[in-house]
Every structure is written in structure tokens, then in C-alpha cells.
Coordinates of C-alpha atoms in Angstrom, one line a residue:
X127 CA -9.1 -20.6 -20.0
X128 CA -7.5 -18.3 -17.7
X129 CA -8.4 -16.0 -15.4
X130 CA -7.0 -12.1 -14.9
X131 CA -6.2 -13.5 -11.4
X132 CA -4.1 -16.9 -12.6
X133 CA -2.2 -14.7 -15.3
X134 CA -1.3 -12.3 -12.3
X135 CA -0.1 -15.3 -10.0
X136 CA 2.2 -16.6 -12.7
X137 CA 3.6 -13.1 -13.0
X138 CA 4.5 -13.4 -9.4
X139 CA 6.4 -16.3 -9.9
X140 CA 8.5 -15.5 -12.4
X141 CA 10.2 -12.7 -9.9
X142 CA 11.6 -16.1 -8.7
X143 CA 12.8 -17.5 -11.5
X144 CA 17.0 -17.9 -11.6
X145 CA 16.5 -17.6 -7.7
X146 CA 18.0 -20.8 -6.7
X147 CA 18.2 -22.0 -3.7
X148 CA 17.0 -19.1 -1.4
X149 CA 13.7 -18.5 1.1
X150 CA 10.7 -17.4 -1.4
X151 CA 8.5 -15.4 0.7
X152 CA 5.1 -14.5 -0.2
X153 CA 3.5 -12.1 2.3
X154 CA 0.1 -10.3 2.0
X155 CA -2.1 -12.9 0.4
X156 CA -3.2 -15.8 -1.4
X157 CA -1.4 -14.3 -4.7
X158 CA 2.3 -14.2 -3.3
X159 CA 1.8 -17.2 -1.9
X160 CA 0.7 -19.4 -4.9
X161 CA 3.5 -17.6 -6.6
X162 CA 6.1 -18.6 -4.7
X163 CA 4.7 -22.7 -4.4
X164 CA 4.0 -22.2 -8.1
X165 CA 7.5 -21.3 -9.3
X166 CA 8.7 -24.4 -6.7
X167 CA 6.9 -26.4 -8.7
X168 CA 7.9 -25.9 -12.2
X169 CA 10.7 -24.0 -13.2
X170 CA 12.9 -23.1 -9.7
X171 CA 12.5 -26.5 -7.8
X172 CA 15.4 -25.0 -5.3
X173 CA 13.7 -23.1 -4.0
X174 CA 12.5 -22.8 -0.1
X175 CA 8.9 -22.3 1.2
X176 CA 7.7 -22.2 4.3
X177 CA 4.3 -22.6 6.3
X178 CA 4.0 -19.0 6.9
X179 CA 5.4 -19.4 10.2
X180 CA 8.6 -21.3 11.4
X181 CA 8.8 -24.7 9.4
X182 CA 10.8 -25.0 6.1
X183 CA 8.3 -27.4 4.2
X184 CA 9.9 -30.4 2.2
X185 CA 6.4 -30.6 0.2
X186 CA 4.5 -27.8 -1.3
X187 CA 1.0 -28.2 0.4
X188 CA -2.0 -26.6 -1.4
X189 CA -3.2 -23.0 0.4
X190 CA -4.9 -23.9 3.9
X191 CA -3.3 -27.0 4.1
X192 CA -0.1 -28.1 6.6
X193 CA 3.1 -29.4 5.0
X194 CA 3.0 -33.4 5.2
X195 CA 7.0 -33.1 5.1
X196 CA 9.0 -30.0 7.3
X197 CA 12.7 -29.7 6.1
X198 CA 13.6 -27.5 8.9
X199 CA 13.1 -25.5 11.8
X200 CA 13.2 -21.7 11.3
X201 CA 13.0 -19.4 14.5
X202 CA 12.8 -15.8 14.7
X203 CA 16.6 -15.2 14.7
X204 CA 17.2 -18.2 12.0
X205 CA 14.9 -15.9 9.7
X206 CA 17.0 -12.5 10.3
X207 CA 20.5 -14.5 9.5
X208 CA 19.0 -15.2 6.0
X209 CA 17.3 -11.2 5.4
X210 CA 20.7 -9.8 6.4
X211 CA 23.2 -12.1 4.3
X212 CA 20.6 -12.3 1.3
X213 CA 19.5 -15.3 1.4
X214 CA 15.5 -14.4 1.3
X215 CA 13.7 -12.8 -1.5
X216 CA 10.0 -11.5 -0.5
X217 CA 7.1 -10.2 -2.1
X218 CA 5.7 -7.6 -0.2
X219 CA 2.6 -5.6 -0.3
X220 CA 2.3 -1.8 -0.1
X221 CA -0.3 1.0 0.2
X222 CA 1.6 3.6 -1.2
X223 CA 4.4 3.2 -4.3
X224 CA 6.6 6.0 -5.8
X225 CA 8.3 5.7 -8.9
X226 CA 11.5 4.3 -7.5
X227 CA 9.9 1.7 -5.7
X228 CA 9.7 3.3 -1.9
X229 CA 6.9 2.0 -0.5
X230 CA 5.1 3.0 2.5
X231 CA 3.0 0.6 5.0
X232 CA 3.6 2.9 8.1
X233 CA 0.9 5.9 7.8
X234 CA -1.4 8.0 5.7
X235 CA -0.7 11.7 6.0
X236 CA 2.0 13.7 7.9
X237 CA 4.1 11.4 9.8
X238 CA 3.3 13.8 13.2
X239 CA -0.1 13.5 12.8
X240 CA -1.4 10.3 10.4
X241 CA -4.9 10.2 9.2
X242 CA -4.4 6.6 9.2
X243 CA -2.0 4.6 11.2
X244 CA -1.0 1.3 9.0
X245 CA 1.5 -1.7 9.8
X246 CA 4.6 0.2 10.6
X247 CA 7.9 -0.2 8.7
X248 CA 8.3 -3.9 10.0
X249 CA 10.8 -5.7 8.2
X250 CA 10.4 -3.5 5.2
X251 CA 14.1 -1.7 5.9
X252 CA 16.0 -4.7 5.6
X253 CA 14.5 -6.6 3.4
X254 CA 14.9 -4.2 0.6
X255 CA 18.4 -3.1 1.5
X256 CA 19.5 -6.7 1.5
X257 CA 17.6 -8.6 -0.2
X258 CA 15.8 -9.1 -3.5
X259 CA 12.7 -7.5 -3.5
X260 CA 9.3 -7.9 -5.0
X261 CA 5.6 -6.4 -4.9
X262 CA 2.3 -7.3 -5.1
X263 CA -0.7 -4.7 -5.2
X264 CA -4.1 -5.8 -6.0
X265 CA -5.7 -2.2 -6.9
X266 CA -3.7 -0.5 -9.2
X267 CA -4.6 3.0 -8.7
X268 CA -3.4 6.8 -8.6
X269 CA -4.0 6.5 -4.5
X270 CA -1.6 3.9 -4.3
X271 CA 1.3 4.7 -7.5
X272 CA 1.5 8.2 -5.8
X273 CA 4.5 10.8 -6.3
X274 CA 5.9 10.9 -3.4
X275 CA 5.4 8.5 -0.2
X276 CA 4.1 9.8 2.9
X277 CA 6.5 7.7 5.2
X278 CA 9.0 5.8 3.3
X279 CA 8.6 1.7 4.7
X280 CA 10.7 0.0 2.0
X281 CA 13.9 1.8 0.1
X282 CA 13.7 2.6 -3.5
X283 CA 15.9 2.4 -6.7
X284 CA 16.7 5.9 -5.3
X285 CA 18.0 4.9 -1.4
X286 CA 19.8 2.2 -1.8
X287 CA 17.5 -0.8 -2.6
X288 CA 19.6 -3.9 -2.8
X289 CA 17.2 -4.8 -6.1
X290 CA 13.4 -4.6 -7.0
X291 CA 12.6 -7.4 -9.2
X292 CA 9.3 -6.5 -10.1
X293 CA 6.2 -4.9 -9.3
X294 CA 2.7 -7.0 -10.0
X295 CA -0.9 -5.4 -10.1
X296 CA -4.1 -6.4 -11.5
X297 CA -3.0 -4.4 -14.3
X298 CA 0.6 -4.7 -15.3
X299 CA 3.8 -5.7 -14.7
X300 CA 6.3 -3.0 -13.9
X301 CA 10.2 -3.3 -13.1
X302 CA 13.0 -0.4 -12.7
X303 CA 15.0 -1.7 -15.5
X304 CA 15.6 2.0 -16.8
X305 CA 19.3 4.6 -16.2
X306 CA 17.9 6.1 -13.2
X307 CA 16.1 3.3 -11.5
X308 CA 12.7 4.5 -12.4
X309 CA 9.7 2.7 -13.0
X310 CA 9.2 0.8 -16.2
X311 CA 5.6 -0.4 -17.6
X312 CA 7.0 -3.9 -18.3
X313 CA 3.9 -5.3 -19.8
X314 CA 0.1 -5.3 -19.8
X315 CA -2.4 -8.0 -18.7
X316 CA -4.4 -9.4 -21.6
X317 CA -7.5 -7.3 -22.4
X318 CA -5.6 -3.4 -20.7
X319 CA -3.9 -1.4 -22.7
X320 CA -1.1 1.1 -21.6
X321 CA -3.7 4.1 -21.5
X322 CA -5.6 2.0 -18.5
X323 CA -2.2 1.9 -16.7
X324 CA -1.3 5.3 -17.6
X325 CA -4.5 6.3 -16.4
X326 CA -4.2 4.4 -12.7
X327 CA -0.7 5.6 -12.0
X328 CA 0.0 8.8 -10.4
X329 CA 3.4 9.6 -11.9
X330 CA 4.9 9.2 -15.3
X331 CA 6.1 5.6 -15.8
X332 CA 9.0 5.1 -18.5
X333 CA 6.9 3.3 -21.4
X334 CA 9.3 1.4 -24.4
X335 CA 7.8 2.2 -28.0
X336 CA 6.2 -1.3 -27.8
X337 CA 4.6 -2.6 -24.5
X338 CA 4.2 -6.7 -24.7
X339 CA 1.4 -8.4 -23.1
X340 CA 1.8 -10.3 -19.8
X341 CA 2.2 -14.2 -20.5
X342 CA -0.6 -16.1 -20.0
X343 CA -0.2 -19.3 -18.4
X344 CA 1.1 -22.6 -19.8
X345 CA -1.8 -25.8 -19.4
X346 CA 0.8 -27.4 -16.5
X347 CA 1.1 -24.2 -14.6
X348 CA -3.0 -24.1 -14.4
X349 CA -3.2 -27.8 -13.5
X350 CA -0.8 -27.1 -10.4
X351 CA -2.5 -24.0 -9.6
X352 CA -5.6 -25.6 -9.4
X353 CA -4.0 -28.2 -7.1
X354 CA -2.4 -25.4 -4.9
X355 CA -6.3 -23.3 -4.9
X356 CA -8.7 -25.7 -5.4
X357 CA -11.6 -22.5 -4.2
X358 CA -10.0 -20.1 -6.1
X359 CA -9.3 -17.9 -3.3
X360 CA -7.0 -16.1 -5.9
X361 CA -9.8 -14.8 -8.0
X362 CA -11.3 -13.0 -4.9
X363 CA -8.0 -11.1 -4.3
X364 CA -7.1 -10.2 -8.2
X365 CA -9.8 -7.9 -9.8
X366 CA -9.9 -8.1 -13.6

């Protein structure tokens, strides 16, 4: 049977799927990681993954574990040629979320005078002008989905985003598939409805006459899981 957590990791993957043969970067924890490896392993084997570091791995090594084969080397300045010519899509984190996908991981509060200084904008700028992007957030809640950002980190639908693929909670999925680039309730994790999301999200999401329910997934996909997270590091990072 599967957990909230492994139906949210295969959510994650399938923002991969009909990626080809591009970086898959999973940044902020165990979850975009697994999803990445996990969409390598079944249904987008051209993929690329990487240690988290510098190497291109040939292999797909469980979480924890170093690659036993390295493809490649990729430096610093390696990794910028493939965020400016598109050749990366990344699934970010972020601790605030409008409802054209600008995100912000810079500050809390007026830019002049934060009440609490975060990562700063990073690589956020790029990657979402150039690059497929995608989101994982853990909590879904109204302090997070907010109405307006306090800094804006990564573009939205609304400034120019190159294209945001999907945005994954412990909740929902949600995508901008709408006329204006808004955000969309795509679907709903087994056992919440819509009025939970509704409820956790601090703007008005565009919701379809009939909201499906997120896939649960397939016996394969939990056996390779289970390979990739033998502790289950995912279920301490997805809350039900």
C-alpha cells in the first residue's frame, strides 16, 4: 500500500516525463530527488542525474549512496551553459508562492527591512526564465500560497517564466494550464478533497467542474522506490 509521501514522489516525476535527454535536478530534499531517479528509471531513461554536486552519474544510486558509474564531469560554468540554453529542468522549493508561480526564497517582510532573511534569489532568475521549471512544497498552507510575494525569487506565468510544469504539495497537484497563466488545482491526493486545498491556499485557485485524484503509484514504481529509499526518508519530509 502506499504512502501520502510515495504518491507525492511519483507526482514529482511525472514533471519529467517527455523531458528527454536534459539535466533533472531535484533540489530541496529527499522528495525531488527520488523524483528525478524515479522518472530515470521507468518511463524517461534519457534523462541526466547527478550526485548533487559535479558528477553526471551513469547509474542511479539509491539516496546517500555515491554513483558506482560517473558519466561526466560537470563544473560550475558547465552547469550555467545548460540553465541558459535550456538544457536543465529543476524542481525547486519555495517559502512563498503566488498564483502565477513567483516564488520567493530571498526574505520575509519588506525587502528594506526583512523579518527573516532566507536563501537569496540564487539561481532562481535563470532557471525559471530559461528553463522548465518545477516545485516542491511540503506544507501546503495559506503562509506559503500567499497573494502576493514579498521579494520575487523565481518569475511567474506573469514575468516571463520560460514554463512552470507543475507545482507538488502534500496536498495537491497544481499547474498554470489556464488563459492567463494562473494557478490550476490539477488534482487531489487520495483521502483530500478540494475544500482542504481551498482551505490551505491563500488566493483563489482556478478549479475545473471535476478535480481527479492524484495517481497512485504503479507496483514497479514502489519496488524502485523502495530500492532508491530503503529508510523512508521520504515519509519524514511528506506529511499526510
Amino acid at each position: 500500500m502506499s504512502s501520502r509521501a510515495d504518491v507525492c514522489v511519483v507526482a514529482c516525476a511525472e514533471a519529467f516525463r517527455g523531458d528527454g535527454e536534459i539535466l533533472a535536478a531535484g533540489i530541496g530534499g529527499a522528495v525531488t530527488v527520488l523524483g528525478a531517479r524515479l522518472a530515470r528509471l521507468t518511463f524517461e531513461p534519457d534523462l541526466l542525474t547527478n550526485d548533487g554536486v559535479c558528477l553526471l552519474t551513469g547509474d542511479v544510486p539509491a539516496l546517500g549512496r555515491a554513483a558506482e558509474v560517473v558519466e561526466g564531469w560537470l563544473p560550475f560554468r558547465e552547469h550555467l551553459w545548460l540553465v541558459l540554453n535550456g538544457r536543465r529542468h529543476v524542481m525547486l522549493g519555495a517559502s512563498q508562492i503566488d498564483r502565477y508561480g513567483n516564488t520567493n526564497i530571498s526574505c520575509i517582510g519588506d525587502w528594506a527591512r526583512p523579518k527573516t532573511q532566507l536563501l537569496g534569489v540564487r539561481g532562481a532568475p535563470g532557471n525559471t526564465r530559461c528553463d522548465p521549471t518545477s516545485y516542491w512544497i511540503p506544507r501546503h498552507s495559506p503562509r506559503v500560497f500567499v497573494p502576493k510575494v514579498d521579494m520575487v525569487s523565481g518569475l511567474g506565468t506573469d514575468r516571463g517564466a520560460f514554463e512552470l510544469r507543475r507545482v507538488v504539495t502534500n496536498l495537491a497537484v497544481l499547474d498554470f494550464r489556464t488563459p492567463d497563466g494562473s494557478m490550476r488545482l490539477a488534482s487531489v491526493h487520495p483521502g483530500v478533497t478540494v475544500d482542504d486545498v481551498v482551505a490551505a491556499t491563500g488566493f483563489d485557485l482556478v478549479i475545473d467542474a471535476d478535480v481527479p485524484v492524484t495517481r497512485e503509484p504503479e507496483p514497479e514504481e514502489l519496488r524502485v522506490l523502495d530500492l532508491l529509499d530503503p529508510s523512508r526518508s521520504r515519509d519524514r519530509e511528506a506529511a499526510a
